[in-house]
Short mmCIF file of C-alpha atoms in Angstrom, two decimals:
data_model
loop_
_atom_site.label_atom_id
_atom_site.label_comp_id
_atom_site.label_asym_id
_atom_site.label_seq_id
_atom_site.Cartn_x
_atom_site.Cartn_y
_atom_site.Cartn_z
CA UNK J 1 -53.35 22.85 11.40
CA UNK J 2 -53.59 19.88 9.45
CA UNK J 3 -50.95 17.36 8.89
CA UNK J 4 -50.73 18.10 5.14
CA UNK J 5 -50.38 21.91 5.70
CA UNK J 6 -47.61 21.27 8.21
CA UNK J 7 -45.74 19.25 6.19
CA UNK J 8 -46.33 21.68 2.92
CA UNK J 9 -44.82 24.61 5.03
CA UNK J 10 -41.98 22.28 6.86
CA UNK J 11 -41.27 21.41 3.50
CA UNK J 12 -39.93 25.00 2.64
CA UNK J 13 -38.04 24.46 5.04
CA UNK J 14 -36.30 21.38 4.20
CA UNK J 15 -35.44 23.00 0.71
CA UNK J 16 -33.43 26.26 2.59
CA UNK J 17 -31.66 23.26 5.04
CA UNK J 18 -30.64 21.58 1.46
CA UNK J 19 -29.76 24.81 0.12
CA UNK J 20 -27.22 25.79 2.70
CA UNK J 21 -26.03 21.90 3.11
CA UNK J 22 -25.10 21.79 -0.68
CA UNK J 23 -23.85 25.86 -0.95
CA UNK J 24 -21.65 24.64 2.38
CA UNK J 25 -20.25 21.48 0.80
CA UNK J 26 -19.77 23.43 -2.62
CA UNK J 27 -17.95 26.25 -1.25
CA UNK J 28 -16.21 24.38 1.85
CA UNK J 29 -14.74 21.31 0.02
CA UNK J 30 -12.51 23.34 -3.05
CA UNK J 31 -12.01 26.11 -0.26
CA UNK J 32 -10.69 22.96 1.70
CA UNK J 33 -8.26 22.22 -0.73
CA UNK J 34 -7.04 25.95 -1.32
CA UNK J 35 -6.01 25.64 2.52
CA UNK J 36 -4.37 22.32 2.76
CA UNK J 37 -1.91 23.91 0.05
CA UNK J 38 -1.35 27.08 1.76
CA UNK J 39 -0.44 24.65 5.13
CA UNK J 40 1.98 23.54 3.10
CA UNK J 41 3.57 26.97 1.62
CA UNK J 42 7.29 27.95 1.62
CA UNK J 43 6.12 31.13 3.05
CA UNK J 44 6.09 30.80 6.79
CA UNK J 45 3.78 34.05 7.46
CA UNK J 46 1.05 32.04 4.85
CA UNK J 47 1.53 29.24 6.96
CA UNK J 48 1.23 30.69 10.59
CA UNK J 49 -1.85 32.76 9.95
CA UNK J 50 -3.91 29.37 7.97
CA UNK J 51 -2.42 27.10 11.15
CA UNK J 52 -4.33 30.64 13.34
CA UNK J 53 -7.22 30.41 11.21
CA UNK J 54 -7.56 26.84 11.24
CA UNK J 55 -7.27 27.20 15.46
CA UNK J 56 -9.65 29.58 16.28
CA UNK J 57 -12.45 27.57 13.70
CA UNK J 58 -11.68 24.58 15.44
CA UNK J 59 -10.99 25.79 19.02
CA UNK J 60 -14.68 28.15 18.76
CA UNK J 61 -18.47 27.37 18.84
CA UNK J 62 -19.66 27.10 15.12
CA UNK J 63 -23.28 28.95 16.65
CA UNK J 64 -20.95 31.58 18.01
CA UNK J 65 -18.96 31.89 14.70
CA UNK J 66 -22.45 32.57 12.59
CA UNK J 67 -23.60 35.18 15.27
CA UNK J 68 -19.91 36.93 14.72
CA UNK J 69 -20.67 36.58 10.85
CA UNK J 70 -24.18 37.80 11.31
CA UNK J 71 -23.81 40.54 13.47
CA UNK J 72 -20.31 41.25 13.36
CA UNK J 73 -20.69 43.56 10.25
CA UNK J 74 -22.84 45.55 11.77
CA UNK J 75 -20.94 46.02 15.05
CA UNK J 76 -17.62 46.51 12.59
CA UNK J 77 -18.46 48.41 10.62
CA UNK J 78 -22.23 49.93 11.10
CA UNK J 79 -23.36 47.96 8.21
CA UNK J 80 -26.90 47.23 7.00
CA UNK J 81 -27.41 43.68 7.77
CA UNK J 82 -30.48 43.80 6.40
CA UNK J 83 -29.92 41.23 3.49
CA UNK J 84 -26.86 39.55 5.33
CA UNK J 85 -29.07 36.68 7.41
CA UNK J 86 -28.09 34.07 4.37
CA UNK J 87 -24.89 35.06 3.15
CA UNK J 88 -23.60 35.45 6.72
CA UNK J 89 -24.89 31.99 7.53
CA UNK J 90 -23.06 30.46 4.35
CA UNK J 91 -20.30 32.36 4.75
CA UNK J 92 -19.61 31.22 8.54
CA UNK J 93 -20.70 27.52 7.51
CA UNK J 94 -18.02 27.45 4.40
CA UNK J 95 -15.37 28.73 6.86
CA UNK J 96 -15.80 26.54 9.10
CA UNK J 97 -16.06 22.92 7.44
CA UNK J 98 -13.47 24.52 4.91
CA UNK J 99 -11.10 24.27 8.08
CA UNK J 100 -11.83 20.76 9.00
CA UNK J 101 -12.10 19.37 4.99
CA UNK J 102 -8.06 21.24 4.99
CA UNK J 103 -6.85 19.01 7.83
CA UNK J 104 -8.58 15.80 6.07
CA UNK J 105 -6.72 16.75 2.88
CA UNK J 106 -3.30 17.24 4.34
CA UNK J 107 -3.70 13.74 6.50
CA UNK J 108 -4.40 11.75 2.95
CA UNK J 109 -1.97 13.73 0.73
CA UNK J 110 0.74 13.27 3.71
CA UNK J 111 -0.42 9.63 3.71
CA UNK J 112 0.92 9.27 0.19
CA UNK J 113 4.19 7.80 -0.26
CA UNK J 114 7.18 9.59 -1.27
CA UNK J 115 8.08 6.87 -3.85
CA UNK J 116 4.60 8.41 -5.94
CA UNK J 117 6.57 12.13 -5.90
CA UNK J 118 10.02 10.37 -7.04
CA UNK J 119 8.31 8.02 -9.97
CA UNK J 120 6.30 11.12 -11.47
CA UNK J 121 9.12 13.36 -11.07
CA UNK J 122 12.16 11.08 -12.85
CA UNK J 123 9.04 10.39 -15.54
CA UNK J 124 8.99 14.59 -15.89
CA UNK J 125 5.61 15.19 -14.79
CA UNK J 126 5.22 18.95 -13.78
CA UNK J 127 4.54 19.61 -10.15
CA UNK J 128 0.86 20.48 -11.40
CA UNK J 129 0.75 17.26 -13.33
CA UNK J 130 1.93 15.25 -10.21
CA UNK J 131 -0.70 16.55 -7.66
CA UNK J 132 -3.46 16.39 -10.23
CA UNK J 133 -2.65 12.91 -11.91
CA UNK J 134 -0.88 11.19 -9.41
CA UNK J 135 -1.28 12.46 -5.75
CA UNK J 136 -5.34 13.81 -5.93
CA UNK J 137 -7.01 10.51 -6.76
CA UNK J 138 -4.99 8.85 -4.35
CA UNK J 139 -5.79 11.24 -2.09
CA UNK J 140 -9.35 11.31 -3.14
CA UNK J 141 -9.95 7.64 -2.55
CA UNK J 142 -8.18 7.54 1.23
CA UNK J 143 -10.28 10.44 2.97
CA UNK J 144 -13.00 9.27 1.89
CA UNK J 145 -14.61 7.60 4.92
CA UNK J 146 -13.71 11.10 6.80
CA UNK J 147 -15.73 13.01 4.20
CA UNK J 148 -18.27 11.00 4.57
CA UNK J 149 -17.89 11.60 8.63
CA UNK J 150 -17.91 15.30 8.13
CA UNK J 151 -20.88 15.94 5.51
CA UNK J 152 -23.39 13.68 8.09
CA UNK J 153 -22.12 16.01 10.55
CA UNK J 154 -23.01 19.01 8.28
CA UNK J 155 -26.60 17.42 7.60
CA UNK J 156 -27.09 17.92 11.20
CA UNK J 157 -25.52 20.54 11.80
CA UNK J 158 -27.69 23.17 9.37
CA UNK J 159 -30.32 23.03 12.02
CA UNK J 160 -27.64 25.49 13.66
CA UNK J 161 -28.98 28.51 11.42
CA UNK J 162 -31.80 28.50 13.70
CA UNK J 163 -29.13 31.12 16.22
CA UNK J 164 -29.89 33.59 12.74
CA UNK J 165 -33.20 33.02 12.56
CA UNK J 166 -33.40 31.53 9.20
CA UNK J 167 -36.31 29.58 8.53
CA UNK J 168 -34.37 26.03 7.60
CA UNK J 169 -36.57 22.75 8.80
CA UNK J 170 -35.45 23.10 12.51
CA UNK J 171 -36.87 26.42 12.83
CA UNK J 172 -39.69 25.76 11.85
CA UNK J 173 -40.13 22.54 13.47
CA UNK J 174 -39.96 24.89 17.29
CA UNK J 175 -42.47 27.53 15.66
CA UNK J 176 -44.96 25.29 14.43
CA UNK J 177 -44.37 22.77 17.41
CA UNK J 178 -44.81 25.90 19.88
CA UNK J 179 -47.93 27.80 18.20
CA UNK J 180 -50.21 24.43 17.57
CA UNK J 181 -48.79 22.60 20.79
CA UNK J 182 -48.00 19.67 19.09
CA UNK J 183 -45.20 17.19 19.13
CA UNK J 184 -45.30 16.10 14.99
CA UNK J 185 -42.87 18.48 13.66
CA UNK J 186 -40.41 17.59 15.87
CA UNK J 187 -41.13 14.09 14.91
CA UNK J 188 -41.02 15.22 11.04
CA UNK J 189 -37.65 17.06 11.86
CA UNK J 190 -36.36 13.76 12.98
CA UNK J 191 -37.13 11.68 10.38
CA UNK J 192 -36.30 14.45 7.82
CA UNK J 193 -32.62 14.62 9.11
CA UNK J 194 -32.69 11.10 9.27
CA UNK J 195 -33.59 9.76 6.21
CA UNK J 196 -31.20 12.69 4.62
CA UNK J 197 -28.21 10.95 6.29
CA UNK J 198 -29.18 7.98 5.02
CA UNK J 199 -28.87 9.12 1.67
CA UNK J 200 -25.95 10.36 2.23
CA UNK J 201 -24.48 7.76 3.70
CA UNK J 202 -25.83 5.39 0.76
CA UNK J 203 -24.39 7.79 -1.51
CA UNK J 204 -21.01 7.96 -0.50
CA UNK J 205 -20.25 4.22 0.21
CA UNK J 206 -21.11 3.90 -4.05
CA UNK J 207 -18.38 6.39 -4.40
CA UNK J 208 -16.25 4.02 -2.38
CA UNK J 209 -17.43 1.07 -3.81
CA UNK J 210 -16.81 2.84 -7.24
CA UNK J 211 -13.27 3.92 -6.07
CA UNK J 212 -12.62 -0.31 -5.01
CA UNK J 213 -11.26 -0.69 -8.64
CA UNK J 214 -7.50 -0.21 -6.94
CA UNK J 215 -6.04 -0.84 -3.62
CA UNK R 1 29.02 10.01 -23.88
CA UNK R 2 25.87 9.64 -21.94
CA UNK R 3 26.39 10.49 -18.90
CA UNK R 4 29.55 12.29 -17.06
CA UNK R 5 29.15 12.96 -13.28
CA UNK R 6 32.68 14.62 -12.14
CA UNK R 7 33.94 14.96 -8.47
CA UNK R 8 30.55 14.60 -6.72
CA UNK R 9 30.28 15.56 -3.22
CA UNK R 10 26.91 14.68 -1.25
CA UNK R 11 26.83 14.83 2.29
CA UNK R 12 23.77 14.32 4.92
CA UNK R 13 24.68 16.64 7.69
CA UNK R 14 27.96 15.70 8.81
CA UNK R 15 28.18 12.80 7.36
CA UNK R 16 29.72 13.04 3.80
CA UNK R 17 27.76 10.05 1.74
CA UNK R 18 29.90 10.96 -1.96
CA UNK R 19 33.18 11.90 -1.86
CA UNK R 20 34.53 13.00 -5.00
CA UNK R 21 33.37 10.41 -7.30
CA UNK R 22 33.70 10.86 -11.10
CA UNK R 23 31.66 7.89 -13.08
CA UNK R 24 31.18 8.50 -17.09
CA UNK R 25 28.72 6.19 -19.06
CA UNK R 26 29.24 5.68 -22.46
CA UNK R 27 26.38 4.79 -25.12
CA UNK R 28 25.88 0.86 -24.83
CA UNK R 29 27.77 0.40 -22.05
CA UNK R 30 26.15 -1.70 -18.99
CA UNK R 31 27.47 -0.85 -16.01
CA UNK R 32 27.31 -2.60 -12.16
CA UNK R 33 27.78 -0.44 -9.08
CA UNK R 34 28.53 -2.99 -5.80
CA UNK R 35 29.55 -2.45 -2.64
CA UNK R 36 28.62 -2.65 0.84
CA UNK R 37 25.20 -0.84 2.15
CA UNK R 38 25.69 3.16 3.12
CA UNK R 39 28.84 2.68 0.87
CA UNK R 40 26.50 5.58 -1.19
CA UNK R 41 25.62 3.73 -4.13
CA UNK R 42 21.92 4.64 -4.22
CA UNK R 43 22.71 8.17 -3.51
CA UNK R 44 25.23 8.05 -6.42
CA UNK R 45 22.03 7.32 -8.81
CA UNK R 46 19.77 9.41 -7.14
CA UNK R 47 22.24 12.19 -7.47
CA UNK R 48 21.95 11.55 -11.48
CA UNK R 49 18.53 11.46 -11.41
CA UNK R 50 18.36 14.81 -9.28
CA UNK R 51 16.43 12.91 -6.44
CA UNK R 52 18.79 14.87 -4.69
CA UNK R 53 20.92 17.81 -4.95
CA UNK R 54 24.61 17.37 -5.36
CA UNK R 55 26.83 19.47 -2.24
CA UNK R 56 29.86 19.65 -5.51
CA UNK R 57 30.98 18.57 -8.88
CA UNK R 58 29.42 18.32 -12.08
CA UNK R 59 26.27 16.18 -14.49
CA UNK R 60 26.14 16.43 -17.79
CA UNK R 61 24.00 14.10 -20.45
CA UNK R 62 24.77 13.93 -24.04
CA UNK R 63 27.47 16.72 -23.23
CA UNK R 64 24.86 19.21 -21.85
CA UNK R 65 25.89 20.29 -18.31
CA UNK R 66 22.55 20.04 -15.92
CA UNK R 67 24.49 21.37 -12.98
CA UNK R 68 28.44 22.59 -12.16
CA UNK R 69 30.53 24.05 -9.30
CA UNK R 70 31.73 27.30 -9.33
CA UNK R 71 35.32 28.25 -8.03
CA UNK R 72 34.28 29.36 -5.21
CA UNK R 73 31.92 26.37 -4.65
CA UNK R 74 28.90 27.20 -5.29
CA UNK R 75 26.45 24.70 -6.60
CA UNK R 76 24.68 25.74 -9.90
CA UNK R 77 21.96 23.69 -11.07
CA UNK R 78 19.74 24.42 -14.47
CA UNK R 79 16.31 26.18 -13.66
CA UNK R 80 13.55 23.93 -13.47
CA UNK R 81 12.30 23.92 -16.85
CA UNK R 82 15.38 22.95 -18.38
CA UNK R 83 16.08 20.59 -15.64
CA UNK R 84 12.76 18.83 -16.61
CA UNK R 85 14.38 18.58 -20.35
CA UNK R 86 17.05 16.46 -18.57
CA UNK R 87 14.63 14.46 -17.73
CA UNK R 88 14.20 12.80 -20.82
CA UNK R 89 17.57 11.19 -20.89
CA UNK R 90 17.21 8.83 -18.53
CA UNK R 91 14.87 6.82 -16.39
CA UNK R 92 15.19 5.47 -12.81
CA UNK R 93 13.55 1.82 -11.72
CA UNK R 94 13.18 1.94 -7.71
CA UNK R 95 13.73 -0.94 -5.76
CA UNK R 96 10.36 -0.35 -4.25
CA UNK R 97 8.65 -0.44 -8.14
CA UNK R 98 6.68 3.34 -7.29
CA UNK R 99 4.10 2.03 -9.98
CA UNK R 100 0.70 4.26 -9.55
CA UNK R 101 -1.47 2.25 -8.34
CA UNK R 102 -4.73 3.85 -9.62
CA UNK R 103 -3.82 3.47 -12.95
CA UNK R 104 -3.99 0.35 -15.09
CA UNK R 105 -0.74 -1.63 -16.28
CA UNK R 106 -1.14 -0.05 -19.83
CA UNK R 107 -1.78 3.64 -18.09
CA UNK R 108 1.13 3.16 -16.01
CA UNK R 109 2.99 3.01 -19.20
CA UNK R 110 1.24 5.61 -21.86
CA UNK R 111 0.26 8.35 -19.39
CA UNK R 112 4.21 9.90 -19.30
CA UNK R 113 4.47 9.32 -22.71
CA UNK R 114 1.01 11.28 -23.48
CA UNK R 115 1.11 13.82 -20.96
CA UNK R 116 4.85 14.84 -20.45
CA UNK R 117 5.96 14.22 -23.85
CA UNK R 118 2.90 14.95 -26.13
CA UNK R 119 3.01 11.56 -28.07
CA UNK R 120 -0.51 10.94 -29.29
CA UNK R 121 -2.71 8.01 -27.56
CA UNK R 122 -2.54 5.46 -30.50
CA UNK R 123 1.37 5.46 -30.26
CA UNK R 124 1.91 5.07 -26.67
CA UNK R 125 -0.44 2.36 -26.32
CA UNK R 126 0.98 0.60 -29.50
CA UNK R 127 4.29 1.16 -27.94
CA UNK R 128 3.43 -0.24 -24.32
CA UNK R 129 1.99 -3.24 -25.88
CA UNK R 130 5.46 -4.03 -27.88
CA UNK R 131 7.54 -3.67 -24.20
CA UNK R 132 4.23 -5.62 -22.20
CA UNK R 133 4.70 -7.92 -24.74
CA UNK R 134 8.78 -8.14 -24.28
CA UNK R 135 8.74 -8.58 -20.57
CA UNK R 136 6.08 -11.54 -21.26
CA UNK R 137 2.86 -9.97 -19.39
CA UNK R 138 0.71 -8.27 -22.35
CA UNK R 139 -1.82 -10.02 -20.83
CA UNK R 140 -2.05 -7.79 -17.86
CA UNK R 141 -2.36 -4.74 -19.63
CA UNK R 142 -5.86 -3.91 -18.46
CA UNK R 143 -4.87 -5.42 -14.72
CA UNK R 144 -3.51 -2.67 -11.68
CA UNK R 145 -0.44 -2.82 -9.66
CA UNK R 146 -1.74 -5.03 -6.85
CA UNK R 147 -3.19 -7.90 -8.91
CA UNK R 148 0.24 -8.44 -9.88
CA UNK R 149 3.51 -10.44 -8.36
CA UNK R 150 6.25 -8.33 -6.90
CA UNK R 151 8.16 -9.76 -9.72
CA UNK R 152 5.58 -8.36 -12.60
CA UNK R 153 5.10 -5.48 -10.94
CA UNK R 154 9.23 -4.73 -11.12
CA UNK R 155 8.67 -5.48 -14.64
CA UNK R 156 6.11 -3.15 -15.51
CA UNK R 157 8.22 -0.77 -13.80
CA UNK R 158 11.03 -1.27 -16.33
CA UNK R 159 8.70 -1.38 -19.37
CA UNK R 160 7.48 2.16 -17.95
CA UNK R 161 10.88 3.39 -17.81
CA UNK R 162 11.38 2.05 -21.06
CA UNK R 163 8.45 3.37 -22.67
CA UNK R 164 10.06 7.39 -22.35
CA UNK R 165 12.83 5.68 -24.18
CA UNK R 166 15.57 7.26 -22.29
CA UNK R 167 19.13 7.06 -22.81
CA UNK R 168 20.15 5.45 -20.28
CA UNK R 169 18.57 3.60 -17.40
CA UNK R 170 19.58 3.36 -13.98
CA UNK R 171 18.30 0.50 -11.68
CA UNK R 172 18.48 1.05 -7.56
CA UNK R 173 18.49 -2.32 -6.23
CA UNK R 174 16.10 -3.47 -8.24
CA UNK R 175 15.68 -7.04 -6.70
CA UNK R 176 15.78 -6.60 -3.56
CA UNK R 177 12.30 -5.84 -2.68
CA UNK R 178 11.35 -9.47 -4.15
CA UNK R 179 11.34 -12.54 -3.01
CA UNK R 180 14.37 -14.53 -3.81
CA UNK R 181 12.41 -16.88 -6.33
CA UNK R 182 11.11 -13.84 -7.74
CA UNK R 183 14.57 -12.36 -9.03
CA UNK R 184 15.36 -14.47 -11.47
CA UNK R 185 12.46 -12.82 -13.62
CA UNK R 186 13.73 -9.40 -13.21
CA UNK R 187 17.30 -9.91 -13.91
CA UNK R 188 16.35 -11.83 -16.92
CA UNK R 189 14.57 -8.68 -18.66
CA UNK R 190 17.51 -6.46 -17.28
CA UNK R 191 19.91 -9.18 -19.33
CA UNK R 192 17.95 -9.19 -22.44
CA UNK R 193 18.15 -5.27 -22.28
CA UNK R 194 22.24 -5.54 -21.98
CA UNK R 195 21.98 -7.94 -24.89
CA UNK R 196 20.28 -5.36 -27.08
CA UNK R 197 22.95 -2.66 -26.05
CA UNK R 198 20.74 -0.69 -23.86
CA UNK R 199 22.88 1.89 -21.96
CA UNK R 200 22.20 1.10 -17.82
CA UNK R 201 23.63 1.45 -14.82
CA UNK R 202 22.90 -1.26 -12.12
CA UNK R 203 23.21 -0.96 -8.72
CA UNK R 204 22.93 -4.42 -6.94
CA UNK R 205 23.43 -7.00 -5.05
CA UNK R 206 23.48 -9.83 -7.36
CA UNK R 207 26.91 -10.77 -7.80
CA UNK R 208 26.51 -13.69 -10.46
CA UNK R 209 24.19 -11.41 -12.48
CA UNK R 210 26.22 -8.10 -12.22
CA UNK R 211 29.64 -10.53 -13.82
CA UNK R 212 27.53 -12.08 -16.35
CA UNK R 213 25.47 -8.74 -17.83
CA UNK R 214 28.25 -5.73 -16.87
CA UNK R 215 30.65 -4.77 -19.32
CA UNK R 216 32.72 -2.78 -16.62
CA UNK R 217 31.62 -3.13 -12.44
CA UNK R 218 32.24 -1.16 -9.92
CA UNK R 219 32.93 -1.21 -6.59
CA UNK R 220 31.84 1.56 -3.93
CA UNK R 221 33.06 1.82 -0.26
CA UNK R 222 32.36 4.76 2.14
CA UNK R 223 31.64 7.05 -0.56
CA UNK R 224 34.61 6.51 -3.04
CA UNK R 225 35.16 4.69 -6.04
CA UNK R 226 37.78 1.52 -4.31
CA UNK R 227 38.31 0.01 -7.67
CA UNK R 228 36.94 -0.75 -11.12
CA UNK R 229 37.47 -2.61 -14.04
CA UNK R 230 36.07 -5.29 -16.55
CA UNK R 231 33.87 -7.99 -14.44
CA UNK R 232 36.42 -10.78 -15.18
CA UNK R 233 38.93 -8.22 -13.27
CA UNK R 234 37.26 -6.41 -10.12
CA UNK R 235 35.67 -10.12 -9.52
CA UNK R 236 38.51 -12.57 -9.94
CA UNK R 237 41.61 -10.68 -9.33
CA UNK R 238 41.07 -7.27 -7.51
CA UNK R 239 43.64 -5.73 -6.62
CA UNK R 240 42.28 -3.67 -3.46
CA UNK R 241 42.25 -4.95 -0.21
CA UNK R 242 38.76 -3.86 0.73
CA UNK R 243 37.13 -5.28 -2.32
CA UNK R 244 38.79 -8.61 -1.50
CA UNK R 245 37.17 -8.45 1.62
CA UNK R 246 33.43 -7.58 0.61
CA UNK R 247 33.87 -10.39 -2.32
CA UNK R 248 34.75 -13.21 0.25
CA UNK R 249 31.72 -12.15 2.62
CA UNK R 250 29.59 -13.56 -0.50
CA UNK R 251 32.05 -16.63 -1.37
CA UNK R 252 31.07 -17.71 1.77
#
C-alpha cells in the first residue's frame, strides 16, 4: 500500500472522527445547558434524577456507556441494531459530555454575583431577559477555559468509537497498521489528533481574546 | 403620594430586622434614613424594592397597593406580572454599583429602557447622553464598567436608574463602597438631583450631606423608627435618647 492510498482511505476516516466531534459538541453543549437549569429546578424529583443522571455519566466508563447504547437496544428490547452503530455512538457521546458541559455551566452561572440578579430585576428585566442578557454572556466568557479543556478532551476521545466498530481515523489506523505491518498510520493518527487540537486550541483562545473587551 | 409602606414586619429567622415601621414619601420630597448598622435600614429599602418579601404590612406606589396583610396575617403580594409594573416607579442604586459589566457605559443605560420598556433605540441613547452628560462623564459613553473610578462607576449607576425615569429613587449606602476622596463626587450628583425636586430616599452615612440635601431625616434603631423630623430638628435638638447617642459617636 502506498503512502498516498493510505492516507486517501485514513482520510475517510478523519471526516467520520469530525463528524461525530462536531454532532457531539452540537448536541452536548445546548443539551448542557437544558441540564444545568433542570439542577437548578424547584421540583426536587427533576432535580434528584439529573444529580442520578449526572452520577452514573460521570461515575461510568464512557467505552462502557457506548456498548450499553449500542447493544443495549437490542438486549432491551430485541431491537434491530442494524442501523444503530452511529446514532448509538452519538447518542452515548452527547450524553455524556452533555453531563460534564451541565456542571461547567452551573460553576460559571453560580460564579455570578447576586448584585447582577438584583440590578436587572429592580430595572424589570423578565427572568428570561436576565439569564439571556445579563447572566449568559457572563457566564459565557468565565467557562471558557473549561470548554476549551473539555472539547480537546472530546478530540481525543472520538477514537473511543473504535469499541462500536465504526470506522473513525483510529480504527482504521489498527486495521491498516495490522494488515500492511506497518507503523505510519499510527504515526498519521498522531499527528492527525494532534494538529486537530491545535486548532482547536488556536480557535478558542480568539474567542477569549475576542471576549477580553470586559473584565 | 409616592410611596406608603405601613406597619412592615421583616424578620430573618428569629431575628425580627423591621418592626412595624410605617414611612410615606411624598412627590419631591428627599428623604435621609440614618442609624446605626443592622438597625434595618437597607432592608427597609430593599423591602420597597421587593428585594425581599415583607413577613407584614402594606406597599403601595402612586396609591396602587403592590402587597397587603390580611386579618389573619397572611402576606398577599401582586402576581408577578403586575409586580414587574411596580417596577417602573422606582429605581434602586446599590452601594456595590451592580453595573453589567459586559455592556458599555451607554448600554448600561439604554438596554432597560429598550428592552423592558419598549422605547425605541434613538431615544434611549439621546436620553443617556443628556444624564452622561449631567453627571459630567459623556465622554465615557463607549468605555465599560472597569475602565472607570469607583466614583464614575456609582455615577453611571445613578444615570441608569435615572434613565427608567422612576418616581422615586432609593439609594443603599451609596458611598460607602468608595474611597473617601471619591464621595464627594457622588453626593454632589445626589444634591443636584434634590435641587431639581427629584423624589429619593437616602440611606447613609454621611451626616453633613444627609442635613444639607434632606428635607425630613430619619433615624432607625433595632428595627423601629426612634425619631424623625426636619434635618435642623433630628440633628440639632433630638429629643430621643438613643439618637443623642448615635449623633455624638460622629461629633467625636
Amino acid at each position: 500500500m502506498t503512502l498516498s492510498t493510505m492516507l486517501s482511505t485514513m482520510g475517510v476516516g478523519m471526516l467520520r472522527t469530525f463528524a461525530v466531534f462536531s454532532l457531539t459538541l452540537l448536541g452536548s453543549l445546548p443539551l448542557g445547558m437544558i441540564v444545568a437549569l433542570l439542577k437548578k429546578s424547584r421540583f426536587a424529583p427533576v432535580r434528584l434524577f439529573i444529580s442520578g443522571y449526572i452520577s452514573i455519566i460521570r461515575g461510568t466508563p464512557l467505552m462502557l456507556q457506548l456498548l450499553v447504547w449500542y447493544f443495549g437496544p437490542f438486549y432491551l428490547f430485541g431491537m434491530n441494531i442494524g442501523n444503530w452503530r452511529f446514532p448509538a455512538l452519538i447518542f452515548g457521546f452527547v450524553v455524556n459530555y452533555a453531563a460534564y458541559f451541565a456542571e461547567i455551566y452551573r460553576g460559571g452561572i453560580e460564579s455570578i454575583p447576586v448584585g447582577q440578579y438584583e440590578a436587572a430585576e429592580v430595572l424589570g428585566y423578565t427572568h428570561t431577559q436576565t439569564f439571556m442578557r445579563i447572566i449568559l454572556p457572563q457566564v459565557v466568557k468565565r467557562i471558557m477555559p473549561s470548554v476549551t479543556n473539555e472539547v480537546i478532551t472530546l478530540v481525543k476521545d472520538t477514537s473511543l468509537a473504535f469499541t462500536l466498530a465504526y470506522q473513525e481515523v483510529f480504527s482504521l489506523a489498527k486495521q491498516i497498521s495490522a494488515s500492511q505491518t506497518s507503523f505510519m498510520p499510527f504515526l498519521i493518527a498522531g499527528i492527525f489528533y494532534f494538529v486537530a487540537n491545535y486548532v482547536v486550541e488556536f480557535a478558542m483562545q480568539r474567542i477569549e481574546k475576542w471576549m477580553d473587551y470586559y473584565k | 403620594m409616592i410611596l406608603e409602606m405601613k406597619n412592615i414586619q421583616k424578620h430573618f429567622g428569629d431575628h425580627e430586622v423591621l418592626r412595624d415601621i410605617s414611612l410615606s414619601v411624598d412627590k419631591g420630597e428627599v428623604v435621609s434614613v440614618i442609624g446605626p448598622s443592622g438597625s434595618g435600614k437597607s432592608t427597609l429599602l430593599r423591602c420597597a424594592t421587593f428585594l425581599e418579601t415583607i413577613d407584614g404590612g402594606e406597599i403601595s406606589y402612586m396609591g396602587n397597593c403592590a402587597v397587603k396583610t390580611k386579618p389573619d396575617g397572611e402576606v398577599s403580594y401582586v402576581d408577578a406580572k403586575d409586580l414587574r409594573r411596580f417596577r417602573n416607579y422606582y429605581e434602586l442604586v446599590f452601594q456595590q454599583f451592580n453595573l453589567f459589566p459586559h455592556y458599555s457605559i451607554l448600554k448600561n443605560l439604554t438596554d432597560a429602557p429598550i428592552h423592558v420598556q419598549g422605547r425605541s433605540k434613538e431615544q434611549a441613547e439621546q436620553t443617556a447622553m443628556e444624564l452622561l452628560d449631567k453627571m459630567g462623564i459623556a465622554d465615557k459613553a463607549e468605555a465599560y464598567p472597569y475602565q472607570l473610578s469607583g466614583g464614575q462607576q456609582q455615577r453611571v449607576a445613578i444615570a441608569r436608574a435615572l434613565a427608567m425615569d422612576p418616581e422615586i429613587l432609593f439609594f443603599d449606602e451609596p458611598t460607602s463602597a468608595l474611597d473617601p476622596e471619591l464621595t464627594g463626587e457622588v453626593l454632589k450628583v445626589i444634591r443636584q438631583l434634590a435641587e431639581s425636586h427629584m423624589t429619593m430616599v437616602v440611606v447613609t452615612h454621611e451626616m453633613p450631606f444627609a442635613k444639607a440635601v434632606s428635607n425630613r431625616v430619619i433615624f432607625m434603631a433595632d428595627g423601629v423608627i426612634v425619631e424623625q423630623g426636619d434635618p435642623e430638628q433630628v440633628f440639632d435638638n433630638p429629643q430621643e435618647e438613643r439618637t443623642k447617642q448615635f449623633l455624638r459617636v460622629f461629633e467625636r
